[in-house]
PDB file of C-alpha atoms in Angstrom:
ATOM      1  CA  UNK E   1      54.825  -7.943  20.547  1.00 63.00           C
ATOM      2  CA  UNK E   2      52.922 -11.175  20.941  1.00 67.00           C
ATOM      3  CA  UNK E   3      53.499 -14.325  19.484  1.00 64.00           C
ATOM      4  CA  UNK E   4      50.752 -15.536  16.413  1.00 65.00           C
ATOM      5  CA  UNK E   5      50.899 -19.130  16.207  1.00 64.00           C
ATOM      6  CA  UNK E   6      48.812 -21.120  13.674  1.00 67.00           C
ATOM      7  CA  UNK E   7      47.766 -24.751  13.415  1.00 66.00           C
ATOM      8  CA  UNK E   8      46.184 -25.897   9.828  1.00 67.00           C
ATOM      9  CA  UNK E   9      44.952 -29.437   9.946  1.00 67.00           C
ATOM     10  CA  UNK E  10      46.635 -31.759   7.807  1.00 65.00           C
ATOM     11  CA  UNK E  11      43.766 -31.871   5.771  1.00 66.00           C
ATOM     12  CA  UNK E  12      43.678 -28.017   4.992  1.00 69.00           C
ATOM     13  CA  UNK E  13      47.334 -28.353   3.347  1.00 67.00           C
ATOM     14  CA  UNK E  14      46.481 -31.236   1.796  1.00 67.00           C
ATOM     15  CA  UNK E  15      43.875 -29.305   0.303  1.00 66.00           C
ATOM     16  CA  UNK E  16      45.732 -26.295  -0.250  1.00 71.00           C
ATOM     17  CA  UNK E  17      48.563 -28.828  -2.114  1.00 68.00           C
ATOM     18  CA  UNK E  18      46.150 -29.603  -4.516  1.00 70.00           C
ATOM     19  CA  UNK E  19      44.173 -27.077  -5.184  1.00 70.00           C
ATOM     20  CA  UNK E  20      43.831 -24.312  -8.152  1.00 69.00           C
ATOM     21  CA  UNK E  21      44.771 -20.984  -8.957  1.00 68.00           C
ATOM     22  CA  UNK E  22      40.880 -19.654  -8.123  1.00 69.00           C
ATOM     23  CA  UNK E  23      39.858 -22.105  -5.162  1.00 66.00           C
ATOM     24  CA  UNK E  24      38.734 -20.750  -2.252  1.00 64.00           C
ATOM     25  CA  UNK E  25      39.847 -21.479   0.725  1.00 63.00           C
ATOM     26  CA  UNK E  26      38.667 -20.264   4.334  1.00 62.00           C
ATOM     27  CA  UNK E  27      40.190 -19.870   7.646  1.00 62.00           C
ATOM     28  CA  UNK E  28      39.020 -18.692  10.729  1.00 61.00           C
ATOM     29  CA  UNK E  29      40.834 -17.199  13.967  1.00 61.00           C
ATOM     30  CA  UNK E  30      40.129 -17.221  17.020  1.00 62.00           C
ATOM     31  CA  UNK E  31      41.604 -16.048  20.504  1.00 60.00           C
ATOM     32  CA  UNK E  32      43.080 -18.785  22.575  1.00 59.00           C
ATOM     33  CA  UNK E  33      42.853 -18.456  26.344  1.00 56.00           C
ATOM     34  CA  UNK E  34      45.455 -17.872  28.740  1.00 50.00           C
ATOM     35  CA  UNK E  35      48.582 -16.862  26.736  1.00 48.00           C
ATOM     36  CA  UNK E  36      48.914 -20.772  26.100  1.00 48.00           C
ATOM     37  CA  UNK E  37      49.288 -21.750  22.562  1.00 46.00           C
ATOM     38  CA  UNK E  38      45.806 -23.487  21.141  1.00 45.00           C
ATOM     39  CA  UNK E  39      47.253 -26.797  20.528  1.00 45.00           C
ATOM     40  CA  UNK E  40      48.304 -27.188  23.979  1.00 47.00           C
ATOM     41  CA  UNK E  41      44.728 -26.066  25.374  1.00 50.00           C
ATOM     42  CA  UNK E  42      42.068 -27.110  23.043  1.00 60.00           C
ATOM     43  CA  UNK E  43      40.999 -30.474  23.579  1.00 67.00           C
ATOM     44  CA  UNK E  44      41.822 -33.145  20.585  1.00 75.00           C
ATOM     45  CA  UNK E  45      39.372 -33.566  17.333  1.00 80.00           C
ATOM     46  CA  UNK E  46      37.296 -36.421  18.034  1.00 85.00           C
ATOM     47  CA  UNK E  47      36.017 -38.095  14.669  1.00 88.00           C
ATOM     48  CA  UNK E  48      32.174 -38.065  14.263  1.00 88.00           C
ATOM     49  CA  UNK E  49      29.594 -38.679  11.719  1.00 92.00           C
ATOM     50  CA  UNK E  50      29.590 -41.557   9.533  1.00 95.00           C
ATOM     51  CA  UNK E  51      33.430 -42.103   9.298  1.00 95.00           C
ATOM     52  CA  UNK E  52      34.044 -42.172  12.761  1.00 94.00           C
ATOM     53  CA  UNK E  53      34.512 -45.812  12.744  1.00 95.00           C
ATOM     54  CA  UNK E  54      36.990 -45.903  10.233  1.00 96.00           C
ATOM     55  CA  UNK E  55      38.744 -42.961  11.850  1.00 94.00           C
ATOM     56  CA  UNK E  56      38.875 -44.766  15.239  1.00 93.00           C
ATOM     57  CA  UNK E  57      40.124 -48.161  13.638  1.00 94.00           C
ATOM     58  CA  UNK E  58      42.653 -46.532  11.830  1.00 93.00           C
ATOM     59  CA  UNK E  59      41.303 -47.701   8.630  1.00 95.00           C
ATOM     60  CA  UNK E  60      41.229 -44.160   7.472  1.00 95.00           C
ATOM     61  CA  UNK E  61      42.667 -41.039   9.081  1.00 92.00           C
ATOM     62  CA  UNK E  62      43.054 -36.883   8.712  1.00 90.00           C
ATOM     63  CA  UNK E  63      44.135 -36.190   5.409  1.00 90.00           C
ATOM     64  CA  UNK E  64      43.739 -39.121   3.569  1.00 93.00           C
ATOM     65  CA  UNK E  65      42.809 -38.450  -0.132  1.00 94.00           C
ATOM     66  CA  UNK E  66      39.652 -40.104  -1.272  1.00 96.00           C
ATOM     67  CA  UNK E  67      38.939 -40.233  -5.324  1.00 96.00           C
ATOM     68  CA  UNK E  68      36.607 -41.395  -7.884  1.00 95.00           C
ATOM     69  CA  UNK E  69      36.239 -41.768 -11.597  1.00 93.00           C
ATOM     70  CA  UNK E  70      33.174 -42.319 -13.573  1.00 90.00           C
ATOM     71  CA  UNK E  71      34.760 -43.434 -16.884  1.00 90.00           C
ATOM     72  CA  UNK E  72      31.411 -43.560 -18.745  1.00 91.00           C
ATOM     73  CA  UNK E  73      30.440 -39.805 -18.058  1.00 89.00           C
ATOM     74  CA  UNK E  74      34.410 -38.791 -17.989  1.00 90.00           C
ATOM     75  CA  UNK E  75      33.664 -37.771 -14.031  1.00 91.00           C
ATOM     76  CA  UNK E  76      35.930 -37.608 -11.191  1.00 93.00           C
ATOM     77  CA  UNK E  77      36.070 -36.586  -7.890  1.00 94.00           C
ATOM     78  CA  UNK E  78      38.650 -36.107  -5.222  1.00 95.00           C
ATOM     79  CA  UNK E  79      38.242 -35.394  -1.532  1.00 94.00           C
ATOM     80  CA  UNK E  80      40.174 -35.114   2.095  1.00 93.00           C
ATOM     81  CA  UNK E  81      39.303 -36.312   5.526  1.00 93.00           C
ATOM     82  CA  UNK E  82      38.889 -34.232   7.930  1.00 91.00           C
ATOM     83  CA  UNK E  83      40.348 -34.698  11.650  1.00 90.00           C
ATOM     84  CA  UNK E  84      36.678 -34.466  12.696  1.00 91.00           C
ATOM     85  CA  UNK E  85      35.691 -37.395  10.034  1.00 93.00           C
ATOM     86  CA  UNK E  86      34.045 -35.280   7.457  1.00 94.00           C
ATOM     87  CA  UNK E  87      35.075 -34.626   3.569  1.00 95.00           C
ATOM     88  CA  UNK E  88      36.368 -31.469   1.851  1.00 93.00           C
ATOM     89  CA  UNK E  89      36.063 -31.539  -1.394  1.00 93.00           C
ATOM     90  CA  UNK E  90      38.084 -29.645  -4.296  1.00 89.00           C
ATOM     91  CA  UNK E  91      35.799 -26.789  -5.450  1.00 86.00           C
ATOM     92  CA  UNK E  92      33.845 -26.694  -2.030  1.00 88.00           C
ATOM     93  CA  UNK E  93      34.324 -24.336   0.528  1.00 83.00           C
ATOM     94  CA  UNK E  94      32.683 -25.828   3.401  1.00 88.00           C
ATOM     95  CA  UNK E  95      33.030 -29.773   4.265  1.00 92.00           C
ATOM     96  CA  UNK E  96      30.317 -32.564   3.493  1.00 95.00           C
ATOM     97  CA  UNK E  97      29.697 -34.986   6.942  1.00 95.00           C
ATOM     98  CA  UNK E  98      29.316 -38.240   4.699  1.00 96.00           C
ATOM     99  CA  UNK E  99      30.286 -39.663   1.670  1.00 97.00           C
ATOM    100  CA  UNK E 100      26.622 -40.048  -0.227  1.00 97.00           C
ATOM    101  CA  UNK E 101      27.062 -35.916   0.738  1.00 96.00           C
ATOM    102  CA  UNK E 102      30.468 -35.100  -0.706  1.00 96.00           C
ATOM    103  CA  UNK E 103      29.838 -37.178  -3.544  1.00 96.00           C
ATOM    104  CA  UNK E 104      25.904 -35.929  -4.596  1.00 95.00           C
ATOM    105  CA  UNK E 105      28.305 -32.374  -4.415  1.00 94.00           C
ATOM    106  CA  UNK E 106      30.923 -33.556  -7.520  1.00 93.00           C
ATOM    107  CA  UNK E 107      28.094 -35.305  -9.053  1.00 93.00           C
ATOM    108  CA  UNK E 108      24.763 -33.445  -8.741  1.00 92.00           C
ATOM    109  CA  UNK E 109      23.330 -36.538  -8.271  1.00 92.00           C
ATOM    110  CA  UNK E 110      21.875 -38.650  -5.459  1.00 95.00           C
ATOM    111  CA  UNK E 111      24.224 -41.255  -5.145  1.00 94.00           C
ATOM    112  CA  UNK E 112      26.279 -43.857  -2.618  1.00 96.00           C
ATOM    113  CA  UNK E 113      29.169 -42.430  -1.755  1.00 96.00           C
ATOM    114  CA  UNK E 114      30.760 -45.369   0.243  1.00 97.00           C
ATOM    115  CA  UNK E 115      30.917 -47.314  -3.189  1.00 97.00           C
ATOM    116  CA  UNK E 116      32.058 -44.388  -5.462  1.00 97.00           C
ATOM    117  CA  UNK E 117      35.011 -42.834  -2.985  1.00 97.00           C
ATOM    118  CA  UNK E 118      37.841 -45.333  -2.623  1.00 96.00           C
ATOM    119  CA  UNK E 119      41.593 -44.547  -0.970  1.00 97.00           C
ATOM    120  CA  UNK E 120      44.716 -44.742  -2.773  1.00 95.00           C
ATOM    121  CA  UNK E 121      44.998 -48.504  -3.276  1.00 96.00           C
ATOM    122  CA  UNK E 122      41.429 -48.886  -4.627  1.00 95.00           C
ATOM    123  CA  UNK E 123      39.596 -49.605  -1.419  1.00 97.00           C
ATOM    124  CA  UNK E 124      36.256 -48.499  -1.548  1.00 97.00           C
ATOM    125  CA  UNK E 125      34.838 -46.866   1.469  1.00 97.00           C
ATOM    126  CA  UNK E 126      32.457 -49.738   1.525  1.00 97.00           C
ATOM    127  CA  UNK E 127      35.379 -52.201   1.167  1.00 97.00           C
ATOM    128  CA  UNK E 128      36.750 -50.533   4.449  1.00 97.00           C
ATOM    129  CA  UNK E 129      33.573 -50.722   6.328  1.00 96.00           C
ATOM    130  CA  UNK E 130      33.467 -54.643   4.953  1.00 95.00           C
ATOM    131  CA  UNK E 131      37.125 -55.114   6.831  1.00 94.00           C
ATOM    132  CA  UNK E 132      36.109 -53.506  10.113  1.00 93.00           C
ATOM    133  CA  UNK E 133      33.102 -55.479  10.444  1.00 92.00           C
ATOM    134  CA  UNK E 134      35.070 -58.937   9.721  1.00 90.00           C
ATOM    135  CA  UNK E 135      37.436 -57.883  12.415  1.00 83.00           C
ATOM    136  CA  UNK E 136      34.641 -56.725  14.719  1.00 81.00           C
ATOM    137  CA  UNK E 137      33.480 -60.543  13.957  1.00 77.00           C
ATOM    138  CA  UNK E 138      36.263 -62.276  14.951  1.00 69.00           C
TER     139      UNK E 138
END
């Protein structure tokens, strides 16, 4: 009998962690080559898109939790990087490649997502694109 093996990015359980009773949640298989496992043979996730940076300065990394709240219109949002620098967020199916995307999702609006989404300690995105850009100063 051969052996299954199965990889979830830390950002799928950290989705599946959080999520509800009736969210959806899709994963796809496919054959590996060689009788290798697919971690060993697949190439690493590079980070693309507009978080790349981030991602590659270690400002932010797979599975981090992003998070709003709108107090005014009782809003909030809550989202999880990707390995390949894009956002899944809770209710969505299919990840958003920036944060204006992800957050016009939650909020049916057109809106900046680097100021809305902000990690654990309060940090905007925005804020964390400010600190790589002093240090890419210095």
């Amino acid at each position: 009998m051969p052996t299954l093996s199965i990889d979830f990015d830390p950002a799928v359980i950290a989705h599946l962690m959080n999520a509800s009773g009736d969210a959806t949640v899709h994963v796809t298989l496919t054959l590996g080559t060689g009788g290798t496992s697919s971690s060993a043979s697949s190439a690493p996730v590079v980070p693309r898109g507009p978080l790349a940076d981030l991602m590659e300065a270690g400002l932010l990394t797979a599975g981090t939790v992003l998070t709003f709240y709108q107090r005014r219109l009782k809003r909030s949002g809550r989202a999880v990087v990707t390995a390949d620098g894009r956002l899944v967020v809770d209710g969505h199916a299919t990840p958003f490649p920036s944060p204006s995307k992800a957050a016009q999702a939650v909020t049916g609006n057109v809106i900046n997502g680097w100021t809305l989404w902000h990690v654990e300690n309060g940090t905007t995105l925005d804020g964390l694109r400010r600190e790589l850009e002093s240090h890419n100063d210095d």
